[in-house]
CSV table of N, CA and C in Angstrom, one decimal:
chain,number,residue,atom,x,y,z
A,77,MET,N,-4.7,11.3,14.9
A,77,MET,CA,-5.3,12.2,14.0
A,77,MET,C,-5.8,11.5,12.8
A,78,ILE,N,-6.8,12.0,12.1
A,78,ILE,CA,-7.4,11.4,10.9
A,78,ILE,C,-7.2,12.3,9.7
A,79,ILE,N,-7.3,11.7,8.5
A,79,ILE,CA,-7.2,12.4,7.3
A,79,ILE,C,-8.5,12.1,6.5
A,80,GLN,N,-9.2,13.1,6.1
A,80,GLN,CA,-10.4,13.0,5.3
A,80,GLN,C,-10.1,13.0,3.8
A,81,ILE,N,-10.8,12.2,3.1
A,81,ILE,CA,-10.7,12.3,1.6
A,81,ILE,C,-12.0,13.0,1.2
A,82,LEU,N,-11.8,14.2,0.7
A,82,LEU,CA,-12.9,15.1,0.3
A,82,LEU,C,-13.0,15.3,-1.2
A,83,GLY,N,-13.9,16.2,-1.6
A,83,GLY,CA,-14.0,16.6,-3.0
A,83,GLY,C,-15.0,15.9,-3.8
A,84,ASN,N,-14.8,15.8,-5.1
A,84,ASN,CA,-15.8,15.3,-6.0
A,84,ASN,C,-15.8,13.7,-6.0
A,85,VAL,N,-16.3,13.2,-4.9
A,85,VAL,CA,-16.4,11.8,-4.7
A,85,VAL,C,-17.8,11.4,-4.3
A,86,ARG,N,-18.2,10.2,-4.6
A,86,ARG,CA,-19.6,9.8,-4.1
A,86,ARG,C,-19.6,9.6,-2.6
A,87,TYR,N,-18.5,9.0,-2.1
A,87,TYR,CA,-18.4,8.7,-0.6
A,87,TYR,C,-17.1,9.4,-0.1
A,88,GLN,N,-17.3,10.3,0.8
A,88,GLN,CA,-16.2,10.9,1.5
A,88,GLN,C,-15.9,10.0,2.7
A,89,ILE,N,-14.6,9.6,2.8
A,89,ILE,CA,-14.2,8.7,3.8
A,89,ILE,C,-13.1,9.3,4.7
A,90,THR,N,-12.9,8.7,5.8
A,90,THR,CA,-11.9,9.2,6.8
A,90,THR,C,-10.9,8.1,7.0
A,91,LEU,N,-9.6,8.4,6.9
A,91,LEU,CA,-8.5,7.5,7.1
A,91,LEU,C,-7.9,7.7,8.5
A,92,ASP,N,-7.7,6.6,9.2
A,92,ASP,CA,-7.1,6.7,10.5
A,92,ASP,C,-5.7,5.9,10.5
A,93,PRO,N,-4.6,6.6,10.2
A,93,PRO,CA,-3.3,5.9,10.1
A,93,PRO,C,-2.9,5.2,11.3
A,94,SER,N,-3.4,5.5,12.5
A,94,SER,CA,-3.0,4.8,13.7
A,94,SER,C,-3.5,3.4,13.7
A,95,ALA,N,-4.5,3.1,13.0
A,95,ALA,CA,-5.1,1.8,12.9
A,95,ALA,C,-4.4,0.9,11.9
A,96,TRP,N,-3.7,1.4,11.0
A,96,TRP,CA,-3.1,0.7,9.9
A,96,TRP,C,-2.1,-0.4,10.4
A,97,ILE,N,-1.5,-0.2,11.5
A,97,ILE,CA,-0.5,-1.2,12.0
A,97,ILE,C,-1.2,-2.5,12.2
A,98,PHE,N,-2.5,-2.5,12.4
A,98,PHE,CA,-3.3,-3.8,12.5
A,98,PHE,C,-3.9,-4.3,11.2
A,99,ASP,N,-3.7,-3.5,10.1
A,99,ASP,CA,-4.3,-3.8,8.8
A,99,ASP,C,-3.4,-4.8,8.1
A,100,ASP,N,-4.0,-5.9,7.6
A,100,ASP,CA,-3.3,-6.9,6.9
A,100,ASP,C,-2.7,-6.4,5.5
A,101,ARG,N,-3.2,-5.3,5.1
A,101,ARG,CA,-2.7,-4.7,3.8
A,101,ARG,C,-1.4,-3.9,3.9
A,102,LYS,N,-1.0,-3.7,5.1
A,102,LYS,CA,0.3,-3.0,5.3
A,102,LYS,C,1.5,-3.8,4.7
A,103,GLU,N,2.5,-3.1,4.3
A,103,GLU,CA,3.7,-3.8,3.8
A,103,GLU,C,4.9,-3.1,4.3
A,104,GLU,N,6.0,-3.9,4.4
A,104,GLU,CA,7.3,-3.3,4.8
A,104,GLU,C,7.8,-2.5,3.6
A,105,LEU,N,8.3,-1.3,3.9
A,105,LEU,CA,8.8,-0.4,2.8
A,105,LEU,C,9.9,-1.1,2.0
A,106,GLU,N,10.9,-1.7,2.7
A,106,GLU,CA,12.0,-2.3,2.0
A,106,GLU,C,11.6,-3.4,1.1
A,107,LYS,N,10.5,-4.2,1.5
A,107,LYS,CA,10.1,-5.3,0.6
A,107,LYS,C,9.3,-4.8,-0.6
A,108,VAL,N,8.6,-3.7,-0.5
A,108,VAL,CA,7.9,-3.1,-1.6
A,108,VAL,C,9.0,-2.6,-2.6
A,109,LEU,N,10.0,-1.9,-2.1
A,109,LEU,CA,11.0,-1.4,-3.0
A,109,LEU,C,11.8,-2.5,-3.7
A,110,ALA,N,11.9,-3.7,-3.1
A,110,ALA,CA,12.6,-4.8,-3.7
A,110,ALA,C,11.7,-5.7,-4.5
A,111,LYS,N,10.4,-5.5,-4.6
A,111,LYS,CA,9.5,-6.4,-5.3
A,111,LYS,C,10.0,-6.6,-6.8
A,112,GLU,N,10.3,-5.5,-7.5
A,112,GLU,CA,10.6,-5.7,-8.9
A,112,GLU,C,11.8,-6.5,-9.2
A,113,THR,N,12.8,-6.5,-8.3
A,113,THR,CA,14.0,-7.3,-8.5
A,113,THR,C,13.9,-8.7,-8.0
A,114,ASP,N,12.9,-9.0,-7.2
A,114,ASP,CA,12.8,-10.3,-6.6
A,114,ASP,C,11.6,-11.1,-7.2
A,115,LYS,N,11.1,-10.7,-8.3
A,115,LYS,CA,10.0,-11.5,-8.9
A,115,LYS,C,10.4,-12.9,-9.2
A,116,GLU,N,9.6,-13.8,-8.7
A,116,GLU,CA,9.9,-15.2,-8.9
A,116,GLU,C,8.8,-15.8,-9.9
A,117,GLU,N,9.2,-16.4,-10.9
A,117,GLU,CA,8.3,-16.9,-11.9
A,117,GLU,C,7.9,-18.3,-11.5
A,118,ILE,N,6.6,-18.6,-11.6
A,118,ILE,CA,6.0,-19.9,-11.2
A,118,ILE,C,5.8,-20.6,-12.6
A,119,ARG,N,6.3,-21.8,-12.7
A,119,ARG,CA,6.1,-22.5,-13.9
A,119,ARG,C,5.4,-23.8,-13.6
A,120,PHE,N,4.5,-24.1,-14.6
A,120,PHE,CA,3.7,-25.3,-14.4
A,120,PHE,C,4.0,-26.3,-15.6
A,121,GLU,N,5.2,-26.7,-15.6
A,121,GLU,CA,5.7,-27.6,-16.7
A,121,GLU,C,5.0,-29.0,-16.6
A,122,ASP,N,4.9,-29.5,-15.4
A,122,ASP,CA,4.3,-30.8,-15.1
A,122,ASP,C,3.2,-30.6,-14.1
A,123,SER,N,2.0,-30.2,-14.5
A,123,SER,CA,1.0,-29.8,-13.6
A,123,SER,C,0.5,-31.0,-12.7
A,124,LYS,N,0.5,-32.2,-13.3
A,124,LYS,CA,0.0,-33.4,-12.5
A,124,LYS,C,1.0,-33.7,-11.4
A,125,GLU,N,2.3,-33.6,-11.6
A,125,GLU,CA,3.2,-33.8,-10.6
A,125,GLU,C,3.2,-32.7,-9.5
A,126,TRP,N,3.0,-31.5,-10.0
A,126,TRP,CA,2.9,-30.3,-9.1
A,126,TRP,C,1.7,-30.5,-8.2
A,127,ASN,N,0.5,-30.8,-8.7
A,127,ASN,CA,-0.7,-31.0,-8.0
A,127,ASN,C,-0.5,-32.2,-7.0
A,128,ARG,N,0.1,-33.2,-7.4
A,128,ARG,CA,0.3,-34.4,-6.5
A,128,ARG,C,1.2,-34.0,-5.3
A,129,GLN,N,2.2,-33.2,-5.6
A,129,GLN,CA,3.1,-32.7,-4.5
A,129,GLN,C,2.3,-31.9,-3.5
A,130,ILE,N,1.5,-31.0,-4.0
A,130,ILE,CA,0.7,-30.1,-3.1
A,130,ILE,C,-0.3,-31.0,-2.2
A,131,ILE,N,-1.0,-31.9,-2.9
A,131,ILE,CA,-1.9,-32.7,-2.1
A,131,ILE,C,-1.2,-33.6,-1.1
A,132,GLU,N,-0.1,-34.1,-1.4
A,132,GLU,CA,0.6,-34.9,-0.5
A,132,GLU,C,1.4,-34.1,0.5
A,133,GLY,N,1.5,-32.9,0.3
A,133,GLY,CA,2.2,-32.0,1.3
A,133,GLY,C,3.7,-31.8,1.1
A,134,SER,N,4.3,-32.3,0.0
A,134,SER,CA,5.7,-32.2,-0.2
A,134,SER,C,6.1,-30.8,-0.7
A,135,SER,N,5.2,-30.0,-1.2
A,135,SER,CA,5.5,-28.6,-1.5
A,135,SER,C,4.3,-27.7,-1.2
A,136,LYS,N,4.6,-26.5,-1.1
A,136,LYS,CA,3.6,-25.5,-0.8
A,136,LYS,C,3.1,-24.8,-2.0
A,137,PRO,N,1.7,-24.6,-2.1
A,137,PRO,CA,1.2,-23.9,-3.2
A,137,PRO,C,1.8,-22.4,-3.2
A,138,PRO,N,1.8,-21.8,-4.4
A,138,PRO,CA,2.4,-20.5,-4.5
A,138,PRO,C,1.7,-19.4,-3.7
A,139,THR,N,0.4,-19.6,-3.4
A,139,THR,CA,-0.3,-18.6,-2.6
A,139,THR,C,0.3,-18.5,-1.2
A,140,LEU,N,0.9,-19.6,-0.7
A,140,LEU,CA,1.4,-19.5,0.7
A,140,LEU,C,2.6,-18.5,0.8
A,141,LYS,N,3.3,-18.3,-0.3
A,141,LYS,CA,4.4,-17.4,-0.3
A,141,LYS,C,4.0,-15.9,-0.1
A,142,SER,N,2.7,-15.6,-0.5
A,142,SER,CA,2.2,-14.3,-0.4
A,142,SER,C,1.6,-14.0,1.0
A,143,GLU,N,1.3,-15.0,1.8
A,143,GLU,CA,0.7,-14.7,3.1
A,143,GLU,C,1.7,-14.1,4.0
A,144,LYS,N,1.2,-13.1,4.7
A,144,LYS,CA,2.1,-12.3,5.6
A,144,LYS,C,1.8,-12.6,7.0
A,145,LYS,N,2.9,-12.8,7.8
A,145,LYS,CA,2.7,-12.9,9.2
A,145,LYS,C,3.8,-12.1,9.8
A,146,PHE,N,3.4,-11.1,10.6
A,146,PHE,CA,4.4,-10.2,11.2
A,146,PHE,C,4.5,-10.6,12.6
A,147,LYS,N,5.8,-10.7,13.1
A,147,LYS,CA,6.1,-11.0,14.5
A,147,LYS,C,6.0,-9.7,15.2
A,148,LYS,N,5.9,-9.8,16.5
A,148,LYS,CA,5.8,-8.6,17.4
A,148,LYS,C,7.0,-7.7,17.2
A,149,LYS,N,8.2,-8.3,17.1
A,149,LYS,CA,9.4,-7.6,17.0
A,149,LYS,C,9.4,-6.8,15.7
A,150,ASP,N,8.9,-7.4,14.6
A,150,ASP,CA,8.9,-6.7,13.3
A,150,ASP,C,8.0,-5.5,13.4
A,151,LEU,N,6.8,-5.6,14.1
A,151,LEU,CA,5.9,-4.5,14.2
A,151,LEU,C,6.5,-3.3,15.0
A,152,LEU,N,7.3,-3.7,16.0
A,152,LEU,CA,8.0,-2.7,16.8
A,152,LEU,C,9.2,-2.0,16.2
A,153,GLU,N,9.7,-2.6,15.2
A,153,GLU,CA,11.0,-2.1,14.6
A,153,GLU,C,10.8,-1.8,13.1
A,154,GLY,N,9.7,-2.2,12.5
A,154,GLY,CA,9.6,-2.0,11.0
A,154,GLY,C,9.2,-0.7,10.5
A,155,THR,N,9.4,-0.4,9.2
A,155,THR,CA,9.0,0.8,8.6
A,155,THR,C,7.9,0.3,7.6
A,156,PHE,N,6.6,0.8,7.8
A,156,PHE,CA,5.5,0.3,7.1
A,156,PHE,C,4.8,1.3,6.2
A,157,ILE,N,4.2,0.8,5.1
A,157,ILE,CA,3.5,1.6,4.2
A,157,ILE,C,2.2,0.9,3.9
A,158,ILE,N,1.2,1.6,3.3
A,158,ILE,CA,0.0,0.9,2.9
A,158,ILE,C,-0.4,1.6,1.6
A,159,CYS,N,-0.8,0.7,0.6
A,159,CYS,CA,-1.3,1.3,-0.7
A,159,CYS,C,-2.6,1.9,-0.5
A,160,LEU,N,-2.8,3.1,-1.0
A,160,LEU,CA,-4.1,3.8,-0.9
A,160,LEU,C,-5.1,3.5,-1.9
A,161,GLU,N,-4.7,2.6,-2.9
A,161,GLU,CA,-5.7,2.3,-4.0
A,161,GLU,C,-7.0,1.8,-3.4
A,162,PRO,N,-7.1,0.9,-2.5
A,162,PRO,CA,-8.4,0.4,-2.0
A,162,PRO,C,-9.3,1.5,-1.5
A,163,PHE,N,-8.6,2.4,-0.7
A,163,PHE,CA,-9.4,3.6,-0.1
A,163,PHE,C,-9.9,4.5,-1.2
A,164,PHE,N,-9.1,4.8,-2.2
A,164,PHE,CA,-9.5,5.6,-3.3
A,164,PHE,C,-10.6,5.0,-4.1
A,165,LEU,N,-10.6,3.7,-4.3
A,165,LEU,CA,-11.7,3.0,-5.0
A,165,LEU,C,-13.0,3.1,-4.2
A,166,TYR,N,-12.9,3.1,-2.9
A,166,TYR,CA,-14.1,3.2,-2.1
A,166,TYR,C,-14.8,4.5,-2.2
A,167,THR,N,-14.1,5.6,-2.5
A,167,THR,CA,-14.6,6.9,-2.6
A,167,THR,C,-15.5,7.1,-3.9
A,168,GLU,N,-15.2,6.3,-4.9
A,168,GLU,CA,-15.9,6.4,-6.2
A,168,GLU,C,-15.9,7.9,-6.7
A,169,PRO,N,-14.7,8.3,-7.3
A,169,PRO,CA,-14.6,9.7,-7.8
A,169,PRO,C,-15.6,10.0,-8.9
A,170,GLU,N,-16.2,11.1,-8.8
A,170,GLU,CA,-17.2,11.5,-9.8
A,170,GLU,C,-16.7,11.5,-11.2
A,171,ARG,N,-15.5,11.9,-11.4
A,171,ARG,CA,-14.9,12.0,-12.8
A,171,ARG,C,-14.2,10.7,-13.2
A,172,GLY,N,-14.3,9.7,-12.4
A,172,GLY,CA,-13.8,8.4,-12.8
A,172,GLY,C,-12.3,8.4,-13.0
A,173,GLU,N,-11.8,7.8,-14.0
A,173,GLU,CA,-10.3,7.7,-14.3
A,173,GLU,C,-9.7,9.1,-14.6
A,174,ASP,N,-10.5,10.0,-14.9
A,174,ASP,CA,-10.0,11.4,-15.3
A,174,ASP,C,-9.8,12.2,-14.0
A,175,ALA,N,-10.2,11.7,-12.8
A,175,ALA,CA,-10.0,12.5,-11.6
A,175,ALA,C,-8.6,12.8,-11.3
A,176,MET,N,-8.4,13.9,-10.6
A,176,MET,CA,-7.1,14.3,-10.1
A,176,MET,C,-7.1,14.3,-8.5
A,177,ILE,N,-6.1,13.9,-7.9
A,177,ILE,CA,-6.0,13.9,-6.4
A,177,ILE,C,-5.0,15.0,-6.0
A,178,THR,N,-5.5,15.9,-5.1
A,178,THR,CA,-4.6,16.9,-4.6
A,178,THR,C,-4.3,16.6,-3.1
A,179,PHE,N,-3.0,16.5,-2.9
A,179,PHE,CA,-2.4,16.2,-1.6
A,179,PHE,C,-1.9,17.5,-1.0
A,180,THR,N,-2.4,17.9,0.2
A,180,THR,CA,-1.9,19.1,0.9
A,180,THR,C,-0.8,18.6,1.9
A,181,HIS,N,0.4,19.2,1.8
A,181,HIS,CA,1.5,18.8,2.6
A,181,HIS,C,2.3,20.0,3.0
A,182,ASP,N,3.4,19.7,3.8
A,182,ASP,CA,4.3,20.8,4.3
A,182,ASP,C,4.8,21.7,3.2
A,183,GLU,N,5.0,21.2,2.0
A,183,GLU,CA,5.6,22.1,1.0
A,183,GLU,C,4.6,22.7,0.1
A,184,GLY,N,3.3,22.6,0.4
A,184,GLY,CA,2.2,23.1,-0.4
A,184,GLY,C,1.2,22.1,-0.8
A,185,ALA,N,1.0,22.0,-2.1
A,185,ALA,CA,0.0,21.0,-2.6
A,185,ALA,C,0.6,20.3,-3.9
A,186,SER,N,0.3,19.0,-4.0
A,186,SER,CA,0.8,18.3,-5.2
A,186,SER,C,-0.4,17.6,-5.8
A,187,ILE,N,-0.5,17.5,-7.1
A,187,ILE,CA,-1.6,16.8,-7.8
A,187,ILE,C,-1.0,15.5,-8.5
A,188,ILE,N,-1.7,14.4,-8.2
A,188,ILE,CA,-1.4,13.1,-8.8
A,188,ILE,C,-2.7,12.6,-9.5
A,189,PRO,N,-2.5,12.1,-10.7
A,189,PRO,CA,-3.7,11.5,-11.4
A,189,PRO,C,-4.3,10.3,-10.7
A,190,TYR,N,-5.6,10.2,-10.6
A,190,TYR,CA,-6.3,9.1,-10.0
A,190,TYR,C,-5.9,7.8,-10.7
A,191,SER,N,-5.5,7.9,-12.0
A,191,SER,CA,-5.2,6.7,-12.7
A,191,SER,C,-3.8,6.1,-12.2
A,192,ASP,N,-3.1,6.8,-11.4
A,192,ASP,CA,-1.8,6.3,-10.8
A,192,ASP,C,-2.0,5.8,-9.4
A,193,ARG,N,-3.3,5.5,-9.0
A,193,ARG,CA,-3.6,5.2,-7.6
A,193,ARG,C,-2.9,4.0,-7.1
A,194,ARG,N,-2.6,3.0,-8.0
A,194,ARG,CA,-1.9,1.8,-7.6
A,194,ARG,C,-0.5,2.0,-7.1
A,195,LEU,N,0.1,3.2,-7.5
A,195,LEU,CA,1.4,3.6,-7.2
A,195,LEU,C,1.5,4.4,-5.9
A,196,ILE,N,0.4,4.8,-5.3
A,196,ILE,CA,0.4,5.7,-4.2
A,196,ILE,C,0.3,5.0,-2.9
A,197,TYR,N,1.3,5.2,-2.0
A,197,TYR,CA,1.4,4.6,-0.7
A,197,TYR,C,1.5,5.6,0.4
A,198,ALA,N,1.0,5.3,1.5
A,198,ALA,CA,1.1,6.2,2.7
A,198,ALA,C,2.1,5.5,3.6
A,199,GLN,N,3.1,6.2,4.0
A,199,GLN,CA,4.1,5.7,5.0
A,199,GLN,C,3.6,6.3,6.3
A,200,PHE,N,3.3,5.4,7.2
A,200,PHE,CA,2.7,5.7,8.5
A,200,PHE,C,3.6,5.4,9.7
A,201,SER,N,4.7,4.7,9.4
A,201,SER,CA,5.6,4.4,10.5
A,201,SER,C,7.1,4.3,10.0
A,202,HIS,N,8.0,4.5,10.9
A,202,HIS,CA,9.4,4.4,10.6
A,202,HIS,C,10.1,3.8,11.8
A,203,GLU,N,10.7,2.7,11.6
A,203,GLU,CA,11.4,1.9,12.7
A,203,GLU,C,10.5,1.8,13.9
A,204,GLY,N,9.3,1.4,13.7
A,204,GLY,CA,8.4,1.0,14.8
A,204,GLY,C,7.6,2.2,15.4
A,205,ARG,N,7.9,3.4,15.0
A,205,ARG,CA,7.2,4.6,15.5
A,205,ARG,C,6.5,5.3,14.5
A,206,ARG,N,5.4,6.0,14.9
A,206,ARG,CA,4.6,6.8,13.9
A,206,ARG,C,5.5,7.9,13.5
A,207,LEU,N,5.2,8.4,12.3
A,207,LEU,CA,6.1,9.4,11.7
A,207,LEU,C,6.0,10.8,12.4
A,208,TYR,N,4.8,11.2,12.7
A,208,TYR,CA,4.6,12.5,13.3
A,208,TYR,C,3.7,12.4,14.5
A,209,ASP,N,3.9,13.3,15.5
A,209,ASP,CA,3.2,13.3,16.7
A,209,ASP,C,1.7,13.5,16.4
A,210,ASP,N,1.3,14.2,15.4
A,210,ASP,CA,-0.1,14.5,15.1
A,210,ASP,C,-0.7,13.3,14.3
A,211,GLY,N,0.0,12.3,14.0
A,211,GLY,CA,-0.5,11.1,13.3
A,211,GLY,C,-0.6,11.2,11.8
A,212,MET,N,-0.1,12.2,11.2
A,212,MET,CA,-0.1,12.4,9.8
A,212,MET,C,0.9,11.4,9.1
A,213,VAL,N,0.9,11.4,7.8
A,213,VAL,CA,1.7,10.4,7.0
A,213,VAL,C,2.5,11.1,5.9
A,214,ASP,N,3.4,10.4,5.3
A,214,ASP,CA,4.1,10.8,4.1
A,214,ASP,C,3.5,10.0,3.0
A,215,ILE,N,3.3,10.6,1.8
A,215,ILE,CA,2.9,9.9,0.6
A,215,ILE,C,4.1,9.6,-0.3
A,216,LEU,N,4.1,8.3,-0.7
A,216,LEU,CA,5.2,7.9,-1.6
A,216,LEU,C,4.6,7.4,-2.9
A,217,VAL,N,5.1,7.8,-4.0
A,217,VAL,CA,4.7,7.3,-5.3
A,217,VAL,C,5.9,6.3,-5.6
A,218,ILE,N,5.5,5.0,-5.6
A,218,ILE,CA,6.5,4.0,-5.9
A,218,ILE,C,6.2,3.3,-7.2
A,219,GLU,N,7.2,3.3,-8.1
A,219,GLU,CA,7.1,2.7,-9.4
A,219,GLU,C,8.4,1.9,-9.7
A,220,ASN,N,8.2,0.7,-10.1
A,220,ASN,CA,9.3,-0.2,-10.5
A,220,ASN,C,10.4,-0.3,-9.4
A,221,GLY,N,9.9,-0.4,-8.2
A,221,GLY,CA,10.8,-0.6,-7.0
A,221,GLY,C,11.6,0.6,-6.6
A,222,GLU,N,11.2,1.8,-7.0
A,222,GLU,CA,11.8,3.0,-6.5
A,222,GLU,C,10.8,4.1,-6.2
A,223,ILE,N,11.2,5.0,-5.3
A,223,ILE,CA,10.4,6.1,-4.9
A,223,ILE,C,10.5,7.2,-5.9
A,224,LYS,N,9.5,7.5,-6.6
A,224,LYS,CA,9.5,8.5,-7.7
A,224,LYS,C,9.2,9.9,-7.1
A,225,GLU,N,8.4,9.9,-6.0
A,225,GLU,CA,8.0,11.2,-5.4
A,225,GLU,C,7.6,10.9,-3.9
A,226,LYS,N,8.0,11.9,-3.1
A,226,LYS,CA,7.7,11.8,-1.7
A,226,LYS,C,7.1,13.1,-1.2
A,227,LEU,N,5.9,13.1,-0.7
A,227,LEU,CA,5.2,14.2,-0.1
A,227,LEU,C,5.3,14.1,1.4
A,228,VAL,N,5.9,15.1,2.0
A,228,VAL,CA,6.2,15.1,3.5
A,228,VAL,C,5.0,15.7,4.3
A,229,HIS,N,4.6,15.0,5.3
A,229,HIS,CA,3.6,15.4,6.2
A,229,HIS,C,2.3,15.8,5.5
A,230,VAL,N,1.6,14.9,5.0
A,230,VAL,CA,0.4,15.1,4.3
A,230,VAL,C,-0.8,15.3,5.3
A,231,THR,N,-1.5,16.4,5.1
A,231,THR,CA,-2.6,16.7,6.0
A,231,THR,C,-4.0,16.7,5.4
A,232,GLY,N,-4.0,16.6,4.0
A,232,GLY,CA,-5.3,16.6,3.4
A,232,GLY,C,-5.2,15.9,2.0
A,233,ILE,N,-6.4,15.3,1.6
A,233,ILE,CA,-6.5,14.6,0.4
A,233,ILE,C,-7.9,15.0,-0.2
A,234,LYS,N,-7.8,15.6,-1.4
A,234,LYS,CA,-9.0,16.1,-2.1
A,234,LYS,C,-9.1,15.7,-3.5
A,235,PHE,N,-10.2,15.2,-4.0
A,235,PHE,CA,-10.4,14.8,-5.4
A,235,PHE,C,-11.0,16.0,-6.1
A,236,ASP,N,-10.4,16.3,-7.3
A,236,ASP,CA,-10.9,17.4,-8.2
A,236,ASP,C,-11.6,16.8,-9.4
């Protein structure tokens, strides 16, 4: 099933959660929740030595730590989410930063400011299986490594 992003946007787009398992932007829920506590600071106290080590291969540049490679087992057993910010940016809301996003879900409707878009994630799988038979998702608002809000079985997204 698909979810359309409608409303006061320049471009109405369609989301297909069944394809997100192949999307490189997906993340494991547990890792996103642990991000705030696991921040590792990179220091460049001796940049010449650090550059020499990278060139000679004795250490890996910090970008290699962020590259993700999922094994088949992880895909079959993992709980995955995807940040909706890139999708929201593609729509180009008419009201810009002042836009509000209405999510229609099992418990009614909830409104979240567009300015919080970086905190909005769609959970599309749980332990290797899709969440719902109809392919819909749950929306999670994650801030500082914890779930602030969870919208169950979201069926519509509309910009006001």
